[in-house]
C-alpha atoms as a printed R data frame, in Angstrom:
   type eleno elety resid chain resno       x      y       z
1  ATOM     1    CA   PRO     A     1  -0.144  0.109   0.061
2  ATOM     2    CA   VAL     A     2   1.026  3.497  -0.474
3  ATOM     3    CA   VAL     A     3   0.838  6.178   2.489
4  ATOM     4    CA   PHE     A     4   0.434  9.603   1.441
5  ATOM     5    CA   ARG     A     5   1.757 13.149   2.201
6  ATOM     6    CA   GLY     A     6   0.035 16.255   1.402
7  ATOM     7    CA   PRO     A     7  -2.290 19.019   1.804
8  ATOM     8    CA   ASN     A     8  -4.993 16.513   2.746
9  ATOM     9    CA   VAL     A     9  -2.986 14.534   5.146
10 ATOM    10    CA   ASN     A    10  -2.490 15.095   9.053
11 ATOM    11    CA   PRO     A    11   1.465 14.926   9.680
12 ATOM    12    CA   ALA     A    12   0.681 13.185  13.146
13 ATOM    13    CA   VAL     A    13  -1.778 10.636  11.275
14 ATOM    14    CA   HIS     A    14   0.936 10.103   8.495
15 ATOM    15    CA   ASP     A    15   3.802  9.997  11.347
16 ATOM    16    CA   GLN     A    16   1.760  7.133  13.151
17 ATOM    17    CA   LEU     A    17   0.715  5.024   9.779
18 ATOM    18    CA   ARG     A    18   4.510  5.323   9.191
19 ATOM    19    CA   SER     A    19   5.662  4.072  12.849
20 ATOM    20    CA   LEU     A    20   3.048  1.214  12.638
21 ATOM    21    CA   SER     A    21   4.058 -0.136   9.498
22 ATOM    22    CA   ASP     A    22   7.523 -0.361  10.641
23 ATOM    23    CA   GLU     A    23   6.667 -1.821  14.391
24 ATOM    24    CA   HIS     A    24   4.806 -4.431  12.429
25 ATOM    25    CA   ASN     A    25   6.795 -5.177   9.366
26 ATOM    26    CA   ILE     A    26   3.783 -3.990   7.096
27 ATOM    27    CA   PRO     A    27   5.435 -3.038   3.889
28 ATOM    28    CA   ILE     A    28   4.306  0.598   2.682
29 ATOM    29    CA   GLN     A    29   5.340  3.185  -0.054
30 ATOM    30    CA   ILE     A    30   5.609  6.615   0.820
31 ATOM    31    CA   ASN     A    31   4.408  9.155  -2.051
32 ATOM    32    CA   SER     A    32   3.216 12.411  -2.025
33 ATOM    33    CA   ILE     A    33   0.200 14.215  -3.300
34 ATOM    34    CA   SER     A    34   0.486 18.076  -3.992
35 ATOM    35    CA   LYS     A    35  -3.195 18.855  -4.572
36 ATOM    36    CA   PRO     A    36  -6.586 18.101  -2.755
37 ATOM    37    CA   ALA     A    37  -7.187 14.435  -2.885
38 ATOM    38    CA   SER     A    38  -9.854 13.267  -5.258
39 ATOM    39    CA   ASN     A    39 -11.426 11.328  -2.006
40 ATOM    40    CA   ASP     A    40 -13.476 12.631   0.842
41 ATOM    41    CA   GLY     A    41 -10.459 13.671   2.722
42 ATOM    42    CA   ASN     A    42 -10.587 17.450   1.769
43 ATOM    43    CA   ALA     A    43 -14.236 18.032   2.856
44 ATOM    44    CA   LEU     A    44 -13.352 15.644   6.145
45 ATOM    45    CA   GLN     A    45 -10.650 18.194   6.618
46 ATOM    46    CA   VAL     A    46 -12.645 21.546   6.494
47 ATOM    47    CA   SER     A    47 -16.064 20.525   7.539
48 ATOM    48    CA   ARG     A    48 -17.142 21.853  10.729
49 ATOM    49    CA   GLY     A    49 -14.014 21.372  13.468
50 ATOM    50    CA   GLY     A    50 -12.169 19.420  10.902
51 ATOM    51    CA   LEU     A    51 -10.872 15.925  11.180
52 ATOM    52    CA   ALA     A    52  -7.701 14.347  10.983
53 ATOM    53    CA   THR     A    53  -7.208 12.444   7.936
54 ATOM    54    CA   GLY     A    54  -4.339  9.897   6.255
55 ATOM    55    CA   ILE     A    55  -4.656  8.602   2.857
56 ATOM    56    CA   ILE     A    56  -4.001  4.788   2.184
57 ATOM    57    CA   GLY     A    57  -3.852  4.219  -1.288
58 ATOM    58    CA   ILE     A    58  -3.717  0.525  -3.189
59 ATOM    59    CA   PRO     A    59  -1.814  0.341  -6.312
60 ATOM    60    CA   ASN     A    60  -3.303 -0.690  -9.150
61 ATOM    61    CA   ARG     A    61  -3.279 -0.802 -13.073
62 ATOM    62    CA   TYR     A    62  -6.049 -0.498 -15.625
63 ATOM    63    CA   MET     A    63  -8.253  1.746 -12.926
64 ATOM    64    CA   HIS     A    64 -12.014  1.913 -13.901
65 ATOM    65    CA   SER     A    65 -11.902 -0.939 -16.818
66 ATOM    66    CA   PRO     A    66 -12.904 -4.507 -16.425
67 ATOM    67    CA   VAL     A    67  -9.408 -5.601 -16.158
68 ATOM    68    CA   GLU     A    68  -8.365 -3.815 -13.241
69 ATOM    69    CA   VAL     A    69  -5.370 -5.601 -11.501
70 ATOM    70    CA   VAL     A    70  -4.123 -5.230  -7.900
71 ATOM    71    CA   SER     A    71  -1.929 -7.099  -5.798
72 ATOM    72    CA   LEU     A    72  -3.850 -9.156  -3.114
73 ATOM    73    CA   SER     A    73  -0.950 -8.564  -0.544
74 ATOM    74    CA   ASP     A    74  -1.501 -4.599  -0.994
75 ATOM    75    CA   LEU     A    75  -4.770 -5.395  -0.074
76 ATOM    76    CA   GLU     A    76  -4.079 -7.520   3.120
77 ATOM    77    CA   ASN     A    77  -1.150 -5.096   4.118
78 ATOM    78    CA   ALA     A    78  -3.579 -1.808   3.614
79 ATOM    79    CA   ALA     A    79  -6.193 -3.637   5.974
80 ATOM    80    CA   GLU     A    80  -3.641 -4.795   8.297
81 ATOM    81    CA   LEU     A    81  -2.388 -1.144   8.623
82 ATOM    82    CA   ILE     A    82  -5.515  0.290   9.104
83 ATOM    83    CA   GLY     A    83  -6.556 -2.383  11.533
84 ATOM    84    CA   ARG     A    84  -3.416 -1.552  13.416
85 ATOM    85    CA   PHE     A    85  -4.161  2.168  13.215
86 ATOM    86    CA   CYS     A    86  -7.523  1.669  14.730
87 ATOM    87    CA   LEU     A    87  -6.125 -0.356  17.397
88 ATOM    88    CA   ALA     A    88  -3.711  2.051  18.172
89 ATOM    89    CA   LEU     A    89  -6.066  5.197  19.069
90 ATOM    90    CA   LYS     A    90  -6.950  5.986  22.766
91 ATOM    91    CA   GLN     A    91  -9.527  8.186  24.200
92 ATOM    92    CA   ASN     A    92  -6.759 10.699  24.448
93 ATOM    93    CA   SER     A    93  -5.063 10.458  21.250
94 ATOM    94    CA   ASP     A    94  -4.008 13.624  19.742
95 ATOM    95    CA   PHE     A    95  -3.567 14.681  16.129
96 ATOM    96    CA   THR     A    96  -2.547 18.409  16.572
97 ATOM    97    CA   PRO     A    97   0.392 18.717  13.877
């Protein structure tokens, strides 16, 4: 999976994802996105009081076609990383950059 950095990514969330991937030997790629993401990250980040966001992507080929291809290990590793992130959240977790 790809863990992104950019304007829609909270630095503390990004750092936590990288730390968890290292701690649990989950292979990731780091990439940047220099504009608002084409997902709901921007809307979540700026609505009401805002929300700390992170972006995890699944590399693929032939997107939006009948033969789109992904690596099953990327899917499994993305799910593992998201699960580890959720388990690491505490009541007093602070994502203030």
